[in-house]
Amino acid sequence: MTIHSVLKKHFGYDHFRSGQEQLIEAILQGKDVLGIMPTGAGKSICFQVPATLMPGITLVISPLISLMKDQVETLLQVGIPAAFINSSLTYRQTELALENARNGTYKIIYVAPERLLVPEFLQFAQSSPISMLTVDEAHCISQWGQDFRPSYARIPEFIAALPQRPVVSAFTATATPRVREDIASLLQLQNPEQLITGFDRENLYFEVQSPQNKMSALTAFLENKKEKSGIVYCSTRSTVESVCDALNDKGFSASRYHAGLSDRERRKNQDDFLYDRVQIMVATNAFGMGIDKSNVSFVVHYNMPKDIESYYQEAGRAGRDGSLADCLLLYSKQDYGMNLWMIENAKKSESSDPDTEELIKERDKKRLRDMTFYCNTGSCLRGFILKYFGEKPPQHCNNCGNCHTKLETIDITIDAQKILSCVARMRGHYGADVVADVLLGQPSETISELGLEKLSTYGIWDKDRHALDTTIEYLLQMDCLVKNSNAALGLGPAAKEVLTGGTTLHRKVEQETLPTPDAKDPGSAALSALDQQLLSKLTQLRQQIAGSQNVPAYVVFSNQTLSDMCRQKPLTQRQFLQISGVGEMKLWRYGKPFLALLQEDAVERKKNPSADTDSADKPSSSRSKSKRKEESLLPLAELADSPEQNNLLSQIALSEEPIGISQFAKSINSVFSEHGYEKISAIHLSDRLLAAGLLQIPPQSETQNKEPTQLGEKVGMIQEERSKPDGTTYRINLYPPHLQRLIVNHLPSLFKGTAIEWEKADKAGAFTG
Ligand code: ADP
């Protein structure tokens, strides 16, 4: 078997993604590898594909035991024998798993790092053919990473204890050079093949908002995410509780996850989310490492996280299956202070000395500053992140909040000077609120008691309070202002330069919002209303099957795979295998029910071709690209009985003379296409008139031209003979004004395929136009 056939047979994919093939080939040549790829890039396949081709067992070290079960389930679903060994198993279950493993039952075994040096496990490993040791989430070995795990440090000891050194492959999404070096040296990788793929996740839309009211911003955002799965990260347990309660009160389906809950509740809530029993998970950053749920459509950060590494990792949990997904960060000035407090008050690690502690603190503060700059930058957000990870950023990605919103950079030096001189005059004794009241000239008891209205800076602020608050916050971030332990404002190290005019300060403000650009992800192109219905049926079927097998829905098929089914509409097993994400095993397991549903859908469409105008013309597989684009428009049939029906129909400008079908179709399109309905071609319109009995193709016709039926003539259709320049003649059907009105009035029914009583309608006064 080749690596390509393994990819197709088991995983149902036709192509490797960038970097996957290179790492797999290296592993198969016996080389160590270090793969640094963003979340969702497809790291698992890099070790799972070679694992199936190597002679012995692959051990995968993974830090989160709670997720091993799902990973193993996913492998079993695609026909790769796998198991996990961790503390969730009983002694007997572990014994049994090891016995099976000894007998060569499994190709891949997931194991928790703590387990490696446990005598029973070590003994098993020493007496079994271990071909590869894979270290997932390898950054856990580095103290410089965000998730240091001491048990990872003992991996080299385990490797050394094996009779033969296996290939060692390590994977992480953390890209900073320091962590990368740590992984290679601490794991003692031997001349590894290193691969750092691009960190860009094109299907993710990044946005930062600084709303006055975060809850309102969140609910407004979620209103557009009905039935979609997503995570809302909060920085503290109490925020998780209040946000989760508020969302449930507002009728959203939300669950919660944080370290203060019992293990049982955490597991239950996590499962509810993974199995799509709840839509939204509100959680602290304790939730998510190794979460494989591929159909997460959005990640909202209710608070700014502590650094870009954490942000990108958490946000990256959206859109893992390649579908378009949103990453929204709701920033407020308190977020900076909260994170700073956490850094200052972080629990000291027993193993590090005071110098290292100080170093780590400084590092964390620098990271926090970078995170804050991200929230305040006026330039491309994707560009900012990529630059942070050492990649060449685009000027504009056209797929982030900042590229959509035209931002203007304004000079705020004068505003800054007003604030700084006010703070200087208040001699560092007062907090931001009092400083703001003085600048705004806001009379209060405190101000008159302290005589602050006598200051020359009293009332010199000429903008609103929000602008003042955000400028003060900005000056804090720029080190022009500092807060002492009593939260009083004082001048910071960078203040002097600004006060003396030695430096100017600039800040972004919104100018206008640009229209949303086209989706970059062709796989997620918009579906027509009918295809949406099909998608929803497929999703229900997936949920049913997942429920009966007690596995998460995405383990059955990813969202991307279901969307692909909607577009391709496979009707045979062979066609089903062409769907991205369908391998032989999945075809065997699920082909039958899914194909039955797709076939039923095809029959429905045939019965009612007017509702699916595209497929009436051509078989679905041969649809052209431009047709697909049209599918996102509403079919004309949808207009029937809609509230806008009469309004739109009355806007169609009719000709006062008899006209041909092309001109007729044009005047109809001029109104409908403006209102989001599909355009109709002249041929399409005449096909509908044929189906409705006004036109016919005479049995002996050589030209297949359509002619009026008796009924057509009765309601006023005219045939006229015309001459071409070469002298030959042809016949054309003409639609006089009253017939135009009659047809226009019945357009929705015409396209819906409902029978029309033309003569009756004609007599009843359609002749109104
Ligand atoms: P990571 O571990 O890097 O975060 P995963 O290994 O979980 O990412 O993969 C993310 C998703 O991408 C999964 O749904 C996986 O099946 C899919 N995937 C991986 N490789 C490919 C590929 N070559 N073609 C299509 N989809 C892929």
PDB file of N, CA and C in Angstrom, residues 1 4 22 29 73-74 172 192 248 259 283 314 353 397 399 415 458 482 519 598 618 656 663 676-677 686:
ATOM      1  N   MET A   1       0.840  -1.218   0.000  1.00  0.00           N
ATOM      2  CA  MET A   1       0.000   0.000   0.000  1.00  0.00           C
ATOM      3  C   MET A   1       0.868   1.258   0.000  1.00  0.00           C
ATOM      4  N   HIS A   4      -0.599   7.282  -0.285  1.00  0.00           N
ATOM      5  CA  HIS A   4      -1.800   7.878  -0.881  1.00  0.00           C
ATOM      6  C   HIS A   4      -3.007   6.959  -0.776  1.00  0.00           C
ATOM      7  N   GLN A  22       5.698  15.209   3.349  1.00  0.00           N
ATOM      8  CA  GLN A  22       7.126  15.322   3.660  1.00  0.00           C
ATOM      9  C   GLN A  22       7.446  14.642   4.998  1.00  0.00           C
ATOM     10  N   GLN A  29      11.224   6.645   6.268  1.00  0.00           N
ATOM     11  CA  GLN A  29      12.658   6.383   6.016  1.00  0.00           C
ATOM     12  C   GLN A  29      13.416   6.206   7.332  1.00  0.00           C
ATOM     13  N   GLU A  73     -11.574   6.316  19.043  1.00  0.00           N
ATOM     14  CA  GLU A  73     -12.849   6.046  18.378  1.00  0.00           C
ATOM     15  C   GLU A  73     -12.774   6.459  16.913  1.00  0.00           C
ATOM     16  N   THR A  74     -12.184   7.632  16.672  1.00  0.00           N
ATOM     17  CA  THR A  74     -12.053   8.114  15.293  1.00  0.00           C
ATOM     18  C   THR A  74     -11.247   7.125  14.460  1.00  0.00           C
ATOM     19  N   THR A 172       3.537  19.810  17.481  1.00  0.00           N
ATOM     20  CA  THR A 172       2.967  20.878  18.306  1.00  0.00           C
ATOM     21  C   THR A 172       2.429  21.981  17.412  1.00  0.00           C
ATOM     22  N   PRO A 192      16.453  15.640  13.332  1.00  0.00           N
ATOM     23  CA  PRO A 192      15.064  15.491  12.881  1.00  0.00           C
ATOM     24  C   PRO A 192      14.760  16.256  11.596  1.00  0.00           C
ATOM     25  N   ASN A 248     -28.140  31.063  28.840  1.00  0.00           N
ATOM     26  CA  ASN A 248     -29.279  30.147  28.992  1.00  0.00           C
ATOM     27  C   ASN A 248     -30.567  30.917  29.239  1.00  0.00           C
ATOM     28  N   ALA A 259     -12.199  24.670  36.092  1.00  0.00           N
ATOM     29  CA  ALA A 259     -11.529  23.773  37.044  1.00  0.00           C
ATOM     30  C   ALA A 259     -12.262  23.675  38.378  1.00  0.00           C
ATOM     31  N   ALA A 283     -16.326  28.537  28.777  1.00  0.00           N
ATOM     32  CA  ALA A 283     -15.265  27.841  29.510  1.00  0.00           C
ATOM     33  C   ALA A 283     -14.080  28.740  29.810  1.00  0.00           C
ATOM     34  N   GLU A 314      -6.374  28.735  21.076  1.00  0.00           N
ATOM     35  CA  GLU A 314      -7.787  28.608  21.448  1.00  0.00           C
ATOM     36  C   GLU A 314      -8.698  28.955  20.265  1.00  0.00           C
ATOM     37  N   ASP A 353      13.980  28.766  40.611  1.00  0.00           N
ATOM     38  CA  ASP A 353      14.616  29.692  41.538  1.00  0.00           C
ATOM     39  C   ASP A 353      14.085  31.100  41.300  1.00  0.00           C
ATOM     40  N   CYS A 397      -5.393  41.060   4.511  1.00  0.00           N
ATOM     41  CA  CYS A 397      -5.846  39.706   4.181  1.00  0.00           C
ATOM     42  C   CYS A 397      -7.249  39.750   3.593  1.00  0.00           C
ATOM     43  N   ASN A 399      -9.846  39.423   5.063  1.00  0.00           N
ATOM     44  CA  ASN A 399     -10.684  38.430   5.731  1.00  0.00           C
ATOM     45  C   ASN A 399     -10.548  38.567   7.249  1.00  0.00           C
ATOM     46  N   ASP A 415      -4.411  65.259  22.792  1.00  0.00           N
ATOM     47  CA  ASP A 415      -5.261  64.623  23.818  1.00  0.00           C
ATOM     48  C   ASP A 415      -4.401  64.005  24.914  1.00  0.00           C
ATOM     49  N   TYR A 458      -8.819  71.605  34.510  1.00  0.00           N
ATOM     50  CA  TYR A 458     -10.230  71.313  34.798  1.00  0.00           C
ATOM     51  C   TYR A 458     -11.082  71.691  33.577  1.00  0.00           C
ATOM     52  N   VAL A 482       1.171  55.093  34.508  1.00  0.00           N
ATOM     53  CA  VAL A 482       1.272  53.858  35.297  1.00  0.00           C
ATOM     54  C   VAL A 482       0.240  53.931  36.415  1.00  0.00           C
ATOM     55  N   ALA A 519     -16.210  34.526   0.385  1.00  0.00           N
ATOM     56  CA  ALA A 519     -15.551  33.513   1.194  1.00  0.00           C
ATOM     57  C   ALA A 519     -14.330  32.999   0.454  1.00  0.00           C
ATOM     58  N   LEU A 598     -29.935  10.533   0.196  1.00  0.00           N
ATOM     59  CA  LEU A 598     -29.602  11.338  -0.987  1.00  0.00           C
ATOM     60  C   LEU A 598     -30.464  10.919  -2.191  1.00  0.00           C
ATOM     61  N   LYS A 618     -29.779  20.096 -15.947  1.00  0.00           N
ATOM     62  CA  LYS A 618     -28.613  19.240 -16.158  1.00  0.00           C
ATOM     63  C   LYS A 618     -28.447  18.319 -14.973  1.00  0.00           C
ATOM     64  N   GLU A 656     -45.305  47.995 -23.874  1.00  0.00           N
ATOM     65  CA  GLU A 656     -46.640  48.296 -24.395  1.00  0.00           C
ATOM     66  C   GLU A 656     -46.883  47.658 -25.748  1.00  0.00           C
ATOM     67  N   GLN A 663     -36.694  39.423 -24.534  1.00  0.00           N
ATOM     68  CA  GLN A 663     -36.940  40.748 -23.943  1.00  0.00           C
ATOM     69  C   GLN A 663     -37.828  40.614 -22.701  1.00  0.00           C
ATOM     70  N   GLY A 676     -32.357  39.594  -4.959  1.00  0.00           N
ATOM     71  CA  GLY A 676     -31.750  38.353  -4.476  1.00  0.00           C
ATOM     72  C   GLY A 676     -32.347  37.082  -5.044  1.00  0.00           C
ATOM     73  N   TYR A 677     -33.152  37.193  -6.089  1.00  0.00           N
ATOM     74  CA  TYR A 677     -33.690  35.976  -6.708  1.00  0.00           C
ATOM     75  C   TYR A 677     -32.832  35.613  -7.904  1.00  0.00           C
ATOM     76  N   SER A 686     -39.377  29.769 -21.323  1.00  0.00           N
ATOM     77  CA  SER A 686     -40.246  29.120 -22.313  1.00  0.00           C
ATOM     78  C   SER A 686     -40.484  27.656 -21.947  1.00  0.00           C
TER      79      SER A 686
END
